[in-house]
PDB file of C-alpha atoms and ligand atoms in Angstrom:
ATOM      1  CA  MET A  30      89.015  73.579   0.131  1.00 98.00           C
ATOM      2  CA  ASN A  31      89.725  77.109  -1.142  1.00 98.00           C
ATOM      3  CA  ILE A  32      93.299  78.272  -0.692  1.00 98.00           C
ATOM      4  CA  VAL A  33      95.103  81.584  -1.195  1.00 98.00           C
ATOM      5  CA  VAL A  34      98.846  81.296  -1.961  1.00 98.00           C
ATOM      6  CA  CYS A  35     101.145  84.155  -0.902  1.00 98.00           C
ATOM      7  CA  VAL A  36     104.380  84.534  -2.939  1.00 98.00           C
ATOM      8  CA  SER A  37     107.289  86.969  -3.423  1.00 98.00           C
ATOM      9  CA  GLY A  38     109.604  85.407  -5.976  1.00 97.00           C
ATOM     10  CA  GLY A  39     109.943  82.737  -8.648  1.00 97.00           C
ATOM     11  CA  GLY A  40     106.863  80.833  -7.565  1.00 98.00           C
ATOM     12  CA  THR A  41     108.220  77.331  -7.995  1.00 98.00           C
ATOM     13  CA  ASN A  42     106.363  76.196  -4.890  1.00 98.00           C
ATOM     14  CA  LEU A  43     103.206  77.782  -6.273  1.00 98.00           C
ATOM     15  CA  GLN A  44     103.811  75.894  -9.509  1.00 98.00           C
ATOM     16  CA  ALA A  45     104.126  72.625  -7.537  1.00 98.00           C
ATOM     17  CA  ILE A  46     100.673  73.323  -5.992  1.00 98.00           C
ATOM     18  CA  ILE A  47      99.144  74.217  -9.382  1.00 98.00           C
ATOM     19  CA  ASP A  48     100.585  71.002 -10.905  1.00 98.00           C
ATOM     20  CA  GLY A  49      99.535  68.958  -7.845  1.00 98.00           C
ATOM     21  CA  ILE A  50      95.922  70.021  -8.245  1.00 98.00           C
ATOM     22  CA  ARG A  51      96.009  69.334 -11.971  1.00 98.00           C
ATOM     23  CA  ASN A  52      97.531  65.857 -11.606  1.00 98.00           C
ATOM     24  CA  GLY A  53      95.321  64.846  -8.725  1.00 97.00           C
ATOM     25  CA  LYS A  54      98.068  64.696  -6.044  1.00 98.00           C
ATOM     26  CA  ILE A  55      96.183  67.433  -4.182  1.00 98.00           C
ATOM     27  CA  SER A  56      92.506  66.515  -3.794  1.00 97.00           C
ATOM     28  CA  ASN A  57      89.472  68.707  -3.250  1.00 97.00           C
ATOM     29  CA  THR A  58      91.416  72.014  -3.495  1.00 98.00           C
ATOM     30  CA  LYS A  59      91.054  75.235  -5.565  1.00 98.00           C
ATOM     31  CA  ILE A  60      93.461  78.185  -5.604  1.00 98.00           C
ATOM     32  CA  THR A  61      91.112  81.171  -5.368  1.00 98.00           C
ATOM     33  CA  GLY A  62      93.835  83.792  -5.322  1.00 98.00           C
ATOM     34  CA  VAL A  63      97.552  84.500  -5.376  1.00 98.00           C
ATOM     35  CA  ILE A  64      98.831  87.439  -3.288  1.00 98.00           C
ATOM     36  CA  CYS A  65     102.277  88.878  -4.068  1.00 98.00           C
ATOM     37  CA  ASN A  66     104.268  91.801  -2.635  1.00 98.00           C
ATOM     38  CA  ASN A  67     106.471  92.163  -5.725  1.00 97.00           C
ATOM     39  CA  ALA A  68     104.953  93.284  -9.030  1.00 96.00           C
ATOM     40  CA  GLY A  69     107.886  91.801 -11.008  1.00 97.00           C
ATOM     41  CA  ALA A  70     107.753  88.346  -9.422  1.00 98.00           C
ATOM     42  CA  TYR A  71     107.583  85.481 -11.934  1.00 98.00           C
ATOM     43  CA  ALA A  72     105.106  83.840  -9.541  1.00 98.00           C
ATOM     44  CA  LEU A  73     102.478  86.321 -10.899  1.00 98.00           C
ATOM     45  CA  THR A  74     103.166  85.049 -14.418  1.00 98.00           C
ATOM     46  CA  ARG A  75     102.674  81.504 -13.257  1.00 98.00           C
ATOM     47  CA  ALA A  76      99.338  82.515 -11.643  1.00 98.00           C
ATOM     48  CA  LYS A  77      98.177  84.270 -14.815  1.00 98.00           C
ATOM     49  CA  GLU A  78      99.093  81.303 -17.015  1.00 98.00           C
ATOM     50  CA  ALA A  79      97.073  79.115 -14.670  1.00 98.00           C
ATOM     51  CA  GLY A  80      94.110  81.483 -14.910  1.00 98.00           C
ATOM     52  CA  ILE A  81      94.364  82.452 -11.216  1.00 98.00           C
ATOM     53  CA  ASP A  82      93.742  86.022  -9.989  1.00 92.00           C
ATOM     54  CA  GLY A  83      97.052  87.610  -9.035  1.00 97.00           C
ATOM     55  CA  ILE A  84      96.811  90.443  -6.417  1.00 97.00           C
ATOM     56  CA  CYS A  85      99.820  92.666  -5.851  1.00 97.00           C
ATOM     57  CA  ILE A  86      99.954  94.315  -2.406  1.00 97.00           C
ATOM     58  CA  SER A  87     103.152  95.628  -0.851  1.00 96.00           C
ATOM     59  CA  PRO A  88     104.090  97.483   2.310  1.00 96.00           C
ATOM     60  CA  LYS A  89     105.802  99.948  -0.067  1.00 95.00           C
ATOM     61  CA  ASP A  90     102.337 101.087  -1.258  1.00 96.00           C
ATOM     62  CA  TYR A  91     101.324 102.227   2.214  1.00 97.00           C
ATOM     63  CA  SER A  92     102.477 105.084   4.474  1.00 97.00           C
ATOM     64  CA  ASP A  93     103.157 102.708   7.377  1.00 97.00           C
ATOM     65  CA  ARG A  94     103.148  99.002   8.272  1.00 97.00           C
ATOM     66  CA  ASP A  95      99.871  99.249  10.275  1.00 97.00           C
ATOM     67  CA  GLU A  96      98.072 100.587   7.186  1.00 98.00           C
ATOM     68  CA  PHE A  97      99.509  97.779   5.075  1.00 98.00           C
ATOM     69  CA  ASN A  98      98.579  95.165   7.636  1.00 98.00           C
ATOM     70  CA  ARG A  99      94.964  96.441   7.707  1.00 98.00           C
ATOM     71  CA  ALA A 100      94.706  96.382   3.890  1.00 97.00           C
ATOM     72  CA  PHE A 101      96.345  92.929   3.727  1.00 98.00           C
ATOM     73  CA  LEU A 102      93.938  91.514   6.333  1.00 98.00           C
ATOM     74  CA  ASP A 103      90.870  93.162   4.667  1.00 98.00           C
ATOM     75  CA  LYS A 104      91.839  91.588   1.361  1.00 98.00           C
ATOM     76  CA  MET A 105      92.371  88.184   2.969  1.00 98.00           C
ATOM     77  CA  LYS A 106      88.997  88.393   4.776  1.00 98.00           C
ATOM     78  CA  GLU A 107      87.389  89.283   1.463  1.00 97.00           C
ATOM     79  CA  LEU A 108      88.945  86.234  -0.189  1.00 97.00           C
ATOM     80  CA  ASN A 109      88.074  84.225   2.906  1.00 97.00           C
ATOM     81  CA  PRO A 110      90.100  81.078   2.147  1.00 98.00           C
ATOM     82  CA  ASP A 111      89.941  77.859   4.149  1.00 98.00           C
ATOM     83  CA  LEU A 112      93.768  77.776   4.079  1.00 98.00           C
ATOM     84  CA  ILE A 113      96.489  80.367   3.436  1.00 98.00           C
ATOM     85  CA  VAL A 114      99.717  78.978   2.006  1.00 98.00           C
ATOM     86  CA  LEU A 115     102.944  80.993   2.325  1.00 98.00           C
ATOM     87  CA  ALA A 116     105.191  79.837  -0.552  1.00 98.00           C
ATOM     88  CA  GLY A 117     108.403  81.905  -0.571  1.00 96.00           C
ATOM     89  CA  PHE A 118     106.490  84.844   0.942  1.00 97.00           C
ATOM     90  CA  LEU A 119     108.882  87.331   2.537  1.00 96.00           C
ATOM     91  CA  VAL A 120     106.418  89.650   4.312  1.00 96.00           C
ATOM     92  CA  THR A 121     105.748  89.201   8.053  1.00 96.00           C
ATOM     93  CA  ILE A 122     102.159  87.998   8.641  1.00 97.00           C
ATOM     94  CA  PRO A 123     100.235  90.476  10.799  1.00 97.00           C
ATOM     95  CA  ARG A 124      99.419  89.181  14.284  1.00 97.00           C
ATOM     96  CA  GLU A 125      95.677  89.805  13.684  1.00 97.00           C
ATOM     97  CA  MET A 126      95.849  87.547  10.571  1.00 98.00           C
ATOM     98  CA  VAL A 127      97.485  84.730  12.603  1.00 98.00           C
ATOM     99  CA  GLU A 128      94.692  85.102  15.204  1.00 97.00           C
ATOM    100  CA  THR A 129      91.879  85.269  12.606  1.00 97.00           C
ATOM    101  CA  PHE A 130      93.210  82.284  10.654  1.00 97.00           C
ATOM    102  CA  ARG A 131      94.585  80.284  13.639  1.00 96.00           C
ATOM    103  CA  ASN A 132      96.049  76.947  12.385  1.00 95.00           C
ATOM    104  CA  ARG A 133      94.861  77.830   8.829  1.00 97.00           C
ATOM    105  CA  ILE A 134      98.104  79.407   7.606  1.00 98.00           C
ATOM    106  CA  ILE A 135     101.018  77.132   6.543  1.00 98.00           C
ATOM    107  CA  ASN A 136     104.574  77.968   5.433  1.00 98.00           C
ATOM    108  CA  ILE A 137     107.316  76.126   3.647  1.00 98.00           C
ATOM    109  CA  HIS A 138     110.793  76.677   5.086  1.00 98.00           C
ATOM    110  CA  PRO A 139     113.955  75.366   3.344  1.00 98.00           C
ATOM    111  CA  SER A 140     115.583  73.685   6.344  1.00 98.00           C
ATOM    112  CA  LEU A 141     114.768  71.035   8.966  1.00 98.00           C
ATOM    113  CA  ILE A 142     113.296  73.284  11.686  1.00 98.00           C
ATOM    114  CA  PRO A 143     114.530  74.047  14.372  1.00 98.00           C
ATOM    115  CA  SER A 144     117.816  74.342  12.455  1.00 98.00           C
ATOM    116  CA  PHE A 145     118.624  77.429  10.390  1.00 98.00           C
ATOM    117  CA  CYS A 146     115.340  79.185  10.851  1.00 98.00           C
ATOM    118  CA  GLY A 147     113.932  82.343  12.506  1.00 97.00           C
ATOM    119  CA  VAL A 148     114.542  85.986  11.773  1.00 95.00           C
ATOM    120  CA  GLY A 149     117.010  86.513   8.929  1.00 95.00           C
ATOM    121  CA  TYR A 150     116.935  82.902   7.689  1.00 97.00           C
ATOM    122  CA  TYR A 151     115.249  82.990   4.265  1.00 96.00           C
ATOM    123  CA  GLY A 152     116.079  82.003   0.672  1.00 96.00           C
ATOM    124  CA  LEU A 153     119.806  81.431   0.015  1.00 97.00           C
ATOM    125  CA  LYS A 154     120.779  82.585   3.519  1.00 98.00           C
ATOM    126  CA  VAL A 155     119.369  79.324   4.892  1.00 98.00           C
ATOM    127  CA  HIS A 156     121.596  77.219   2.708  1.00 98.00           C
ATOM    128  CA  GLU A 157     124.641  79.424   3.297  1.00 98.00           C
ATOM    129  CA  ALA A 158     124.207  78.777   7.053  1.00 98.00           C
ATOM    130  CA  ALA A 159     123.832  75.024   6.558  1.00 98.00           C
ATOM    131  CA  LEU A 160     127.014  74.830   4.435  1.00 98.00           C
ATOM    132  CA  ALA A 161     128.881  77.099   6.939  1.00 98.00           C
ATOM    133  CA  ARG A 162     127.881  74.696   9.786  1.00 98.00           C
ATOM    134  CA  GLY A 163     128.943  71.667   7.731  1.00 98.00           C
ATOM    135  CA  VAL A 164     125.701  69.643   8.181  1.00 98.00           C
ATOM    136  CA  LYS A 165     125.565  66.475   6.111  1.00 98.00           C
ATOM    137  CA  VAL A 166     121.752  66.463   5.939  1.00 98.00           C
ATOM    138  CA  THR A 167     119.354  69.360   5.541  1.00 98.00           C
ATOM    139  CA  GLY A 168     115.880  69.511   4.003  1.00 98.00           C
ATOM    140  CA  ALA A 169     112.556  71.342   4.195  1.00 98.00           C
ATOM    141  CA  THR A 170     109.704  71.799   6.656  1.00 98.00           C
ATOM    142  CA  VAL A 171     106.008  72.653   6.308  1.00 98.00           C
ATOM    143  CA  HIS A 172     104.556  74.135   9.524  1.00 98.00           C
ATOM    144  CA  PHE A 173     101.574  76.103  10.734  1.00 98.00           C
ATOM    145  CA  VAL A 174     102.246  79.787  11.196  1.00 98.00           C
ATOM    146  CA  ASP A 175     101.920  81.227  14.702  1.00 97.00           C
ATOM    147  CA  GLU A 176     102.983  84.593  16.128  1.00 96.00           C
ATOM    148  CA  GLY A 177     106.659  83.672  15.888  1.00 96.00           C
ATOM    149  CA  THR A 178     109.015  83.220  12.949  1.00 96.00           C
ATOM    150  CA  ASP A 179     109.152  79.580  11.731  1.00 97.00           C
ATOM    151  CA  THR A 180     107.942  78.482  15.250  1.00 96.00           C
ATOM    152  CA  GLY A 181     104.482  76.990  14.632  1.00 96.00           C
ATOM    153  CA  PRO A 182     103.494  73.267  14.814  1.00 97.00           C
ATOM    154  CA  ILE A 183     105.420  71.145  12.282  1.00 98.00           C
ATOM    155  CA  ILE A 184     103.253  69.314   9.741  1.00 98.00           C
ATOM    156  CA  ALA A 185     105.826  67.617   7.422  1.00 98.00           C
ATOM    157  CA  GLN A 186     109.580  67.421   6.921  1.00 98.00           C
ATOM    158  CA  LYS A 187     111.815  65.806   4.304  1.00 98.00           C
ATOM    159  CA  ALA A 188     115.598  65.276   4.523  1.00 98.00           C
ATOM    160  CA  VAL A 189     118.029  66.008   1.673  1.00 98.00           C
ATOM    161  CA  GLU A 190     121.710  65.098   1.530  1.00 98.00           C
ATOM    162  CA  VAL A 191     124.370  67.816   1.424  1.00 98.00           C
ATOM    163  CA  LEU A 192     126.999  66.775  -1.166  1.00 98.00           C
ATOM    164  CA  PRO A 193     130.713  67.641  -1.514  1.00 98.00           C
ATOM    165  CA  GLY A 194     131.132  70.761  -3.621  1.00 97.00           C
ATOM    166  CA  ASP A 195     127.604  72.056  -2.953  1.00 98.00           C
ATOM    167  CA  THR A 196     127.185  75.779  -3.310  1.00 98.00           C
ATOM    168  CA  PRO A 197     124.198  77.563  -1.708  1.00 98.00           C
ATOM    169  CA  LYS A 198     122.528  77.742  -5.086  1.00 98.00           C
ATOM    170  CA  ILE A 199     123.043  73.973  -5.867  1.00 98.00           C
ATOM    171  CA  LEU A 200     121.826  73.022  -2.428  1.00 98.00           C
ATOM    172  CA  GLN A 201     118.759  75.339  -2.675  1.00 98.00           C
ATOM    173  CA  GLN A 202     117.807  73.704  -5.995  1.00 98.00           C
ATOM    174  CA  ARG A 203     118.160  70.184  -4.582  1.00 98.00           C
ATOM    175  CA  VAL A 204     116.126  71.074  -1.460  1.00 98.00           C
ATOM    176  CA  MET A 205     113.366  72.554  -3.644  1.00 98.00           C
ATOM    177  CA  GLU A 206     113.295  69.586  -6.094  1.00 98.00           C
ATOM    178  CA  GLN A 207     113.711  66.769  -3.547  1.00 98.00           C
ATOM    179  CA  ALA A 208     111.762  68.237  -0.575  1.00 98.00           C
ATOM    180  CA  GLU A 209     109.759  71.464  -0.917  1.00 98.00           C
ATOM    181  CA  TRP A 210     107.935  70.632  -4.137  1.00 98.00           C
ATOM    182  CA  ILE A 211     106.984  67.268  -2.600  1.00 98.00           C
ATOM    183  CA  ILE A 212     105.981  67.992   1.021  1.00 98.00           C
ATOM    184  CA  LEU A 213     104.085  71.236   0.363  1.00 98.00           C
ATOM    185  CA  PRO A 214     101.522  69.645  -2.013  1.00 98.00           C
ATOM    186  CA  GLN A 215     101.400  66.602   0.319  1.00 98.00           C
ATOM    187  CA  ALA A 216     100.641  68.811   3.348  1.00 98.00           C
ATOM    188  CA  ILE A 217      97.915  70.676   1.509  1.00 98.00           C
ATOM    189  CA  ASP A 218      96.341  67.350   0.415  1.00 98.00           C
ATOM    190  CA  MET A 219      96.408  66.004   4.012  1.00 97.00           C
ATOM    191  CA  ILE A 220      94.749  69.202   5.283  1.00 97.00           C
ATOM    192  CA  ALA A 221      92.148  69.125   2.471  1.00 97.00           C
ATOM    193  CA  SER A 222      91.246  65.519   3.379  1.00 96.00           C
ATOM    194  CA  GLY A 223      90.924  66.389   7.082  1.00 95.00           C
ATOM    195  CA  GLN A 224      93.894  64.217   8.178  1.00 95.00           C
ATOM    196  CA  ILE A 225      95.575  66.955  10.254  1.00 94.00           C
ATOM    197  CA  THR A 226      94.718  68.138  13.710  1.00 89.00           C
ATOM    198  CA  VAL A 227      96.790  70.132  16.212  1.00 90.00           C
ATOM    199  CA  THR A 228      96.777  69.143  19.887  1.00 89.00           C
ATOM    200  CA  ASP A 229      98.844  71.070  22.439  1.00 88.00           C
ATOM    201  CA  GLY A 230     100.942  72.511  19.633  1.00 89.00           C
ATOM    202  CA  ILE A 231     101.727  69.096  18.091  1.00 93.00           C
ATOM    203  CA  VAL A 232     100.327  68.000  14.714  1.00 95.00           C
ATOM    204  CA  GLN A 233      98.521  64.656  14.802  1.00 92.00           C
ATOM    205  CA  LYS A 234      98.074  62.853  11.453  1.00 89.00           C
TER     206      LYS A 234
HETATM  207  C1  GRF B 313     112.736  78.997  -1.837  1.00 61.44           C
HETATM  208  O1  GRF B 313     114.016  78.933  -1.317  1.00 61.44           O
HETATM  209  C2  GRF B 313     111.773  78.480  -0.764  1.00 61.44           C
HETATM  210  O2  GRF B 313     112.392  77.487   0.014  1.00 61.44           O
HETATM  211  C3  GRF B 313     111.491  79.650   0.046  1.00 61.44           C
HETATM  212  O3  GRF B 313     111.417  80.762  -0.902  1.00 61.44           O
HETATM  213  C4  GRF B 313     112.314  80.450  -2.000  1.00 61.44           C
HETATM  214  C5  GRF B 313     111.655  80.747  -3.322  1.00 61.44           C
HETATM  215  O4  GRF B 313     110.588  79.916  -3.437  1.00 61.44           O
HETATM  216  N1  GRF B 313     110.318  79.455   0.847  1.00 61.44           N
HETATM  217  P1  GRF B 313     109.603  80.001  -4.761  1.00 61.44           P
HETATM  218  O5  GRF B 313     110.414  79.520  -5.954  1.00 61.44           O
HETATM  219  O6  GRF B 313     109.207  81.475  -4.951  1.00 61.44           O
HETATM  220  O7  GRF B 313     108.480  79.119  -4.459  1.00 61.44           O
END
């Protein structure tokens, strides 16, 4: 299964996928491209060190969003992956890409959806909201991407304890280490081995 991973930042989830393929936790999968909207992202360094083509494409390089969306979709069609993985990717996926790659785009979100998700909930903001609400358990979710924001069929979730004294940064790190970097490779492996189907918007394993 050929995958393209879309990133915007540090690329720790990309690294978990690279490592998972190397150590056999992810079977039958090859990363054929990394797309990034931020030329300075360390994720591009991780891709380069792993010998993977890094492609930088940003809405900032185009006169309007429609032009970017067309260029982004053209590039994705050219790469033609079996699966698109959004790993810390902060750009809205064009509707036409969701339609073209229906149930072939997955995203990792750092909360237990439907909590602390949707427009405006990304990165540290998610953990700030969880701490502000006083939840005792949070976690991460892998889901298929549909036309909404964090609203597609849920594939995998993993819970993580919130501890006294947690700051957003400490909690983010624990959620990445104990949840994101585990369930994202697992989800990719399950899809690669044909274990996942979607029926009436619900994932069947
Ligand atoms: C992480 O908080 C992750 O949950 C979210 O994006 C942030 C950066 O991820 N999806 P990464 O280190 O770039 O993979």
